[in-house]
């Protein structure tokens, strides 16, 4: 079974631009979560989607948004990029969400650099 | 808000020896889950072990075991017979009970394995 696939692996953008990252979950998984990883703040939860509905959102500005499609694939979008948005963005999928009884499976991440 | 603290930014262990990574957490909840994730240079977060707070018995997975002290809010990871492939960042994480859709991570411990 294929794992969680994130594209692209690396991305370089300029301040003020917007960016879209993609995540394909493991087949059969209906929940997709996104995390931002930086050296300073560590891993922080962005949002979680299940059956195309956002169920939970972390403490991030409205420039960060996401969506999930009917095939469970998910995208996250960051508008008006700032230097501080440079990070590794990790996507995780699970059967039905709920990290406790439905373990998360992570992708390899997208490394975003904002210049 | 729940917090997770890993007080050891870096640790090293000789191959075949045993090492213990520390984690403490703060929560007022009684139903929650605790996890250890491993992140090798490939960047993919891999679930090492999971503990349910209502279970007294410490979880074990092959060479990996935890010491879960609920009253002390402590959740340490013991790696026995360390192997070169164990070298990675290790993250302790917390999730509220079933139905919670996000993980709260510690800042991580970088483990080096010396041949």
PDB file of N, CA and C in Angstrom, chain A residues 9-10 33 35 37 40-43 45 48 55-58 88 90 96-111, chain B residues 32-35 37 39 41-47 50-52 89 91-92 94-107:
ATOM      1  N   UNK A   9       8.377  18.287  -3.132  1.00  0.00           N
ATOM      2  CA  UNK A   9       9.233  18.059  -1.960  1.00  0.00           C
ATOM      3  C   UNK A   9       9.916  19.349  -1.530  1.00  0.00           C
ATOM      4  N   UNK A  10      10.234  20.184  -2.494  1.00  0.00           N
ATOM      5  CA  UNK A  10      10.892  21.458  -2.204  1.00  0.00           C
ATOM      6  C   UNK A  10      10.219  22.566  -3.011  1.00  0.00           C
ATOM      7  N   UNK A  33      -4.412  15.635   8.127  1.00  0.00           N
ATOM      8  CA  UNK A  33      -3.981  16.721   9.014  1.00  0.00           C
ATOM      9  C   UNK A  33      -2.737  17.366   8.439  1.00  0.00           C
ATOM     10  N   UNK A  35       0.697  19.853   9.519  1.00  0.00           N
ATOM     11  CA  UNK A  35       1.546  20.387  10.584  1.00  0.00           C
ATOM     12  C   UNK A  35       2.660  21.216   9.965  1.00  0.00           C
ATOM     13  N   UNK A  37       6.511  22.549  10.695  1.00  0.00           N
ATOM     14  CA  UNK A  37       7.678  22.275  11.527  1.00  0.00           C
ATOM     15  C   UNK A  37       8.764  23.305  11.264  1.00  0.00           C
ATOM     16  N   UNK A  40      12.422  26.864  15.427  1.00  0.00           N
ATOM     17  CA  UNK A  40      12.085  27.663  16.606  1.00  0.00           C
ATOM     18  C   UNK A  40      10.829  27.221  17.322  1.00  0.00           C
ATOM     19  N   UNK A  41       9.786  26.958  16.563  1.00  0.00           N
ATOM     20  CA  UNK A  41       8.481  26.624  17.143  1.00  0.00           C
ATOM     21  C   UNK A  41       8.208  25.132  17.198  1.00  0.00           C
ATOM     22  N   UNK A  42       9.043  24.346  16.539  1.00  0.00           N
ATOM     23  CA  UNK A  42       8.806  22.906  16.519  1.00  0.00           C
ATOM     24  C   UNK A  42       7.638  22.553  15.616  1.00  0.00           C
ATOM     25  N   UNK A  43       6.928  21.497  15.989  1.00  0.00           N
ATOM     26  CA  UNK A  43       5.784  21.018  15.204  1.00  0.00           C
ATOM     27  C   UNK A  43       4.504  21.632  15.738  1.00  0.00           C
ATOM     28  N   UNK A  45       0.264  22.207  14.920  1.00  0.00           N
ATOM     29  CA  UNK A  45      -0.914  21.753  14.190  1.00  0.00           C
ATOM     30  C   UNK A  45      -1.541  22.898  13.410  1.00  0.00           C
ATOM     31  N   UNK A  48      -7.191  20.005  10.361  1.00  0.00           N
ATOM     32  CA  UNK A  48      -7.551  18.628  10.071  1.00  0.00           C
ATOM     33  C   UNK A  48      -8.844  18.593   9.284  1.00  0.00           C
ATOM     34  N   UNK A  55     -12.464  19.998  10.620  1.00  0.00           N
ATOM     35  CA  UNK A  55     -13.000  19.731  11.956  1.00  0.00           C
ATOM     36  C   UNK A  55     -12.247  20.480  13.044  1.00  0.00           C
ATOM     37  N   UNK A  56     -11.012  20.850  12.758  1.00  0.00           N
ATOM     38  CA  UNK A  56     -10.225  21.505  13.787  1.00  0.00           C
ATOM     39  C   UNK A  56      -9.174  22.372  13.123  1.00  0.00           C
ATOM     40  N   UNK A  57      -8.866  23.486  13.744  1.00  0.00           N
ATOM     41  CA  UNK A  57      -7.888  24.413  13.187  1.00  0.00           C
ATOM     42  C   UNK A  57      -6.976  24.882  14.288  1.00  0.00           C
ATOM     43  N   UNK A  58      -5.684  24.964  13.981  1.00  0.00           N
ATOM     44  CA  UNK A  58      -4.711  25.447  14.944  1.00  0.00           C
ATOM     45  C   UNK A  58      -4.676  26.966  14.962  1.00  0.00           C
ATOM     46  N   UNK A  88       9.091  23.245   7.149  1.00  0.00           N
ATOM     47  CA  UNK A  88       8.726  21.941   6.596  1.00  0.00           C
ATOM     48  C   UNK A  88       7.244  21.731   6.901  1.00  0.00           C
ATOM     49  N   UNK A  90       4.229  19.203   6.975  1.00  0.00           N
ATOM     50  CA  UNK A  90       3.968  17.767   7.019  1.00  0.00           C
ATOM     51  C   UNK A  90       2.480  17.493   6.944  1.00  0.00           C
ATOM     52  N   UNK A  96      -9.865   7.622  10.367  1.00  0.00           N
ATOM     53  CA  UNK A  96     -11.016   8.478  10.677  1.00  0.00           C
ATOM     54  C   UNK A  96     -10.656   9.635  11.576  1.00  0.00           C
ATOM     55  N   UNK A  97      -9.361   9.987  11.643  1.00  0.00           N
ATOM     56  CA  UNK A  97      -8.967  11.065  12.524  1.00  0.00           C
ATOM     57  C   UNK A  97      -8.987  10.567  13.950  1.00  0.00           C
ATOM     58  N   UNK A  98      -8.673  11.445  14.886  1.00  0.00           N
ATOM     59  CA  UNK A  98      -8.612  10.966  16.253  1.00  0.00           C
ATOM     60  C   UNK A  98      -7.283  10.274  16.465  1.00  0.00           C
ATOM     61  N   UNK A  99      -6.255  11.040  16.763  1.00  0.00           N
ATOM     62  CA  UNK A  99      -4.900  10.512  16.789  1.00  0.00           C
ATOM     63  C   UNK A  99      -4.759   9.361  17.766  1.00  0.00           C
ATOM     64  N   UNK A 100      -5.633   9.291  18.768  1.00  0.00           N
ATOM     65  CA  UNK A 100      -5.505   8.243  19.752  1.00  0.00           C
ATOM     66  C   UNK A 100      -5.758   6.860  19.223  1.00  0.00           C
ATOM     67  N   UNK A 101      -6.939   6.646  18.695  1.00  0.00           N
ATOM     68  CA  UNK A 101      -7.287   5.292  18.257  1.00  0.00           C
ATOM     69  C   UNK A 101      -7.203   5.129  16.748  1.00  0.00           C
ATOM     70  N   UNK A 102      -6.685   6.119  16.075  1.00  0.00           N
ATOM     71  CA  UNK A 102      -6.514   6.045  14.626  1.00  0.00           C
ATOM     72  C   UNK A 102      -5.180   6.701  14.304  1.00  0.00           C
ATOM     73  N   UNK A 103      -4.079   5.941  14.440  1.00  0.00           N
ATOM     74  CA  UNK A 103      -2.743   6.529  14.350  1.00  0.00           C
ATOM     75  C   UNK A 103      -2.510   7.311  13.068  1.00  0.00           C
ATOM     76  N   UNK A 104      -1.728   8.368  13.192  1.00  0.00           N
ATOM     77  CA  UNK A 104      -1.383   9.194  12.048  1.00  0.00           C
ATOM     78  C   UNK A 104      -0.206   8.590  11.293  1.00  0.00           C
ATOM     79  N   UNK A 105      -0.296   8.658   9.974  1.00  0.00           N
ATOM     80  CA  UNK A 105       0.791   8.247   9.084  1.00  0.00           C
ATOM     81  C   UNK A 105       1.240   9.496   8.338  1.00  0.00           C
ATOM     82  N   UNK A 106       2.495   9.825   8.469  1.00  0.00           N
ATOM     83  CA  UNK A 106       3.000  11.068   7.911  1.00  0.00           C
ATOM     84  C   UNK A 106       3.660  10.867   6.552  1.00  0.00           C
ATOM     85  N   UNK A 107       3.635  11.940   5.769  1.00  0.00           N
ATOM     86  CA  UNK A 107       4.395  11.991   4.526  1.00  0.00           C
ATOM     87  C   UNK A 107       5.798  12.519   4.783  1.00  0.00           C
ATOM     88  N   UNK A 108       6.563  12.680   3.697  1.00  0.00           N
ATOM     89  CA  UNK A 108       7.940  13.171   3.817  1.00  0.00           C
ATOM     90  C   UNK A 108       8.031  14.687   3.891  1.00  0.00           C
ATOM     91  N   UNK A 109       6.912  15.355   3.718  1.00  0.00           N
ATOM     92  CA  UNK A 109       6.890  16.796   3.887  1.00  0.00           C
ATOM     93  C   UNK A 109       7.262  17.578   2.640  1.00  0.00           C
ATOM     94  N   UNK A 110       6.872  18.843   2.658  1.00  0.00           N
ATOM     95  CA  UNK A 110       7.284  19.810   1.639  1.00  0.00           C
ATOM     96  C   UNK A 110       8.111  20.879   2.337  1.00  0.00           C
ATOM     97  N   UNK A 111       9.336  21.068   1.852  1.00  0.00           N
ATOM     98  CA  UNK A 111      10.201  22.106   2.417  1.00  0.00           C
ATOM     99  C   UNK A 111       9.958  23.396   1.657  1.00  0.00           C
TER     100      UNK A 111
ATOM    101  N   UNK B  32      -6.473  10.497  27.610  1.00  0.00           N
ATOM    102  CA  UNK B  32      -5.585  11.017  26.587  1.00  0.00           C
ATOM    103  C   UNK B  32      -4.644   9.909  26.113  1.00  0.00           C
ATOM    104  N   UNK B  33      -3.898  10.220  25.076  1.00  0.00           N
ATOM    105  CA  UNK B  33      -2.925   9.294  24.515  1.00  0.00           C
ATOM    106  C   UNK B  33      -1.566   9.979  24.454  1.00  0.00           C
ATOM    107  N   UNK B  34      -0.544   9.177  24.569  1.00  0.00           N
ATOM    108  CA  UNK B  34       0.823   9.666  24.437  1.00  0.00           C
ATOM    109  C   UNK B  34       1.544   8.849  23.375  1.00  0.00           C
ATOM    110  N   UNK B  35       2.448   9.506  22.672  1.00  0.00           N
ATOM    111  CA  UNK B  35       3.140   8.872  21.560  1.00  0.00           C
ATOM    112  C   UNK B  35       4.621   9.244  21.568  1.00  0.00           C
ATOM    113  N   UNK B  37       7.316   9.570  18.402  1.00  0.00           N
ATOM    114  CA  UNK B  37       7.555   9.529  16.970  1.00  0.00           C
ATOM    115  C   UNK B  37       9.043   9.691  16.716  1.00  0.00           C
ATOM    116  N   UNK B  39      11.853  10.777  13.720  1.00  0.00           N
ATOM    117  CA  UNK B  39      12.001  11.476  12.438  1.00  0.00           C
ATOM    118  C   UNK B  39      13.452  11.355  11.971  1.00  0.00           C
ATOM    119  N   UNK B  41      16.541  11.464   8.950  1.00  0.00           N
ATOM    120  CA  UNK B  41      16.849  12.513   7.958  1.00  0.00           C
ATOM    121  C   UNK B  41      15.908  12.519   6.748  1.00  0.00           C
ATOM    122  N   UNK B  42      15.235  11.436   6.500  1.00  0.00           N
ATOM    123  CA  UNK B  42      14.276  11.393   5.390  1.00  0.00           C
ATOM    124  C   UNK B  42      13.063  12.288   5.648  1.00  0.00           C
ATOM    125  N   UNK B  43      12.946  12.804   6.869  1.00  0.00           N
ATOM    126  CA  UNK B  43      11.910  13.751   7.308  1.00  0.00           C
ATOM    127  C   UNK B  43      10.571  13.102   7.649  1.00  0.00           C
ATOM    128  N   UNK B  44      10.359  11.853   7.283  1.00  0.00           N
ATOM    129  CA  UNK B  44       9.066  11.247   7.555  1.00  0.00           C
ATOM    130  C   UNK B  44       8.942  10.884   9.024  1.00  0.00           C
ATOM    131  N   UNK B  45       7.877  11.331   9.644  1.00  0.00           N
ATOM    132  CA  UNK B  45       7.599  10.996  11.042  1.00  0.00           C
ATOM    133  C   UNK B  45       7.053   9.572  11.104  1.00  0.00           C
ATOM    134  N   UNK B  46       7.679   8.760  11.963  1.00  0.00           N
ATOM    135  CA  UNK B  46       7.286   7.359  12.072  1.00  0.00           C
ATOM    136  C   UNK B  46       6.850   7.096  13.505  1.00  0.00           C
ATOM    137  N   UNK B  47       5.678   6.517  13.676  1.00  0.00           N
ATOM    138  CA  UNK B  47       5.178   6.198  15.011  1.00  0.00           C
ATOM    139  C   UNK B  47       5.995   5.048  15.594  1.00  0.00           C
ATOM    140  N   UNK B  50       2.803   3.867  21.263  1.00  0.00           N
ATOM    141  CA  UNK B  50       1.626   4.606  21.712  1.00  0.00           C
ATOM    142  C   UNK B  50       1.189   4.084  23.077  1.00  0.00           C
ATOM    143  N   UNK B  51       0.748   4.995  23.930  1.00  0.00           N
ATOM    144  CA  UNK B  51       0.280   4.638  25.270  1.00  0.00           C
ATOM    145  C   UNK B  51      -1.080   5.269  25.529  1.00  0.00           C
ATOM    146  N   UNK B  52      -2.025   4.478  25.997  1.00  0.00           N
ATOM    147  CA  UNK B  52      -3.329   5.012  26.380  1.00  0.00           C
ATOM    148  C   UNK B  52      -3.299   5.316  27.871  1.00  0.00           C
ATOM    149  N   UNK B  89      15.710  12.178  15.152  1.00  0.00           N
ATOM    150  CA  UNK B  89      15.018  13.039  16.120  1.00  0.00           C
ATOM    151  C   UNK B  89      13.849  12.244  16.674  1.00  0.00           C
ATOM    152  N   UNK B  91      10.363  12.596  18.934  1.00  0.00           N
ATOM    153  CA  UNK B  91       9.385  13.545  19.429  1.00  0.00           C
ATOM    154  C   UNK B  91       8.359  12.831  20.306  1.00  0.00           C
ATOM    155  N   UNK B  92       8.110  13.410  21.451  1.00  0.00           N
ATOM    156  CA  UNK B  92       7.046  12.971  22.323  1.00  0.00           C
ATOM    157  C   UNK B  92       5.795  13.772  21.952  1.00  0.00           C
ATOM    158  N   UNK B  94       1.293  14.323  22.481  1.00  0.00           N
ATOM    159  CA  UNK B  94       0.101  14.137  23.324  1.00  0.00           C
ATOM    160  C   UNK B  94      -1.137  14.367  22.474  1.00  0.00           C
ATOM    161  N   UNK B  95      -2.175  13.585  22.756  1.00  0.00           N
ATOM    162  CA  UNK B  95      -3.459  13.804  22.121  1.00  0.00           C
ATOM    163  C   UNK B  95      -4.553  13.577  23.142  1.00  0.00           C
ATOM    164  N   UNK B  96      -5.568  14.416  23.121  1.00  0.00           N
ATOM    165  CA  UNK B  96      -6.732  14.155  23.960  1.00  0.00           C
ATOM    166  C   UNK B  96      -7.360  12.832  23.539  1.00  0.00           C
ATOM    167  N   UNK B  97      -8.342  12.395  24.263  1.00  0.00           N
ATOM    168  CA  UNK B  97      -8.956  11.109  24.018  1.00  0.00           C
ATOM    169  C   UNK B  97      -9.537  10.943  22.637  1.00  0.00           C
ATOM    170  N   UNK B  98     -10.075   9.774  22.390  1.00  0.00           N
ATOM    171  CA  UNK B  98     -10.627   9.447  21.084  1.00  0.00           C
ATOM    172  C   UNK B  98     -11.524  10.573  20.595  1.00  0.00           C
ATOM    173  N   UNK B  99     -11.336  10.948  19.334  1.00  0.00           N
ATOM    174  CA  UNK B  99     -12.112  12.054  18.804  1.00  0.00           C
ATOM    175  C   UNK B  99     -11.341  13.348  18.748  1.00  0.00           C
ATOM    176  N   UNK B 100     -10.148  13.360  19.343  1.00  0.00           N
ATOM    177  CA  UNK B 100      -9.292  14.534  19.202  1.00  0.00           C
ATOM    178  C   UNK B 100      -8.590  14.457  17.867  1.00  0.00           C
ATOM    179  N   UNK B 101      -8.424  15.566  17.237  1.00  0.00           N
ATOM    180  CA  UNK B 101      -7.906  15.549  15.884  1.00  0.00           C
ATOM    181  C   UNK B 101      -6.536  16.181  15.753  1.00  0.00           C
ATOM    182  N   UNK B 102      -5.843  16.407  16.863  1.00  0.00           N
ATOM    183  CA  UNK B 102      -4.543  17.017  16.740  1.00  0.00           C
ATOM    184  C   UNK B 102      -3.581  16.471  17.779  1.00  0.00           C
ATOM    185  N   UNK B 103      -2.299  16.510  17.415  1.00  0.00           N
ATOM    186  CA  UNK B 103      -1.225  16.147  18.317  1.00  0.00           C
ATOM    187  C   UNK B 103      -0.513  17.412  18.785  1.00  0.00           C
ATOM    188  N   UNK B 104      -0.101  17.394  20.062  1.00  0.00           N
ATOM    189  CA  UNK B 104       0.775  18.433  20.588  1.00  0.00           C
ATOM    190  C   UNK B 104       2.138  17.794  20.789  1.00  0.00           C
ATOM    191  N   UNK B 105       3.155  18.361  20.150  1.00  0.00           N
ATOM    192  CA  UNK B 105       4.486  17.763  20.162  1.00  0.00           C
ATOM    193  C   UNK B 105       5.427  18.492  21.107  1.00  0.00           C
ATOM    194  N   UNK B 106       6.404  17.742  21.624  1.00  0.00           N
ATOM    195  CA  UNK B 106       7.540  18.354  22.291  1.00  0.00           C
ATOM    196  C   UNK B 106       8.536  18.837  21.247  1.00  0.00           C
ATOM    197  N   UNK B 107       9.610  19.491  21.710  1.00  0.00           N
ATOM    198  CA  UNK B 107      10.572  20.071  20.787  1.00  0.00           C
ATOM    199  C   UNK B 107      11.554  19.047  20.217  1.00  0.00           C
TER     200      UNK B 107
END
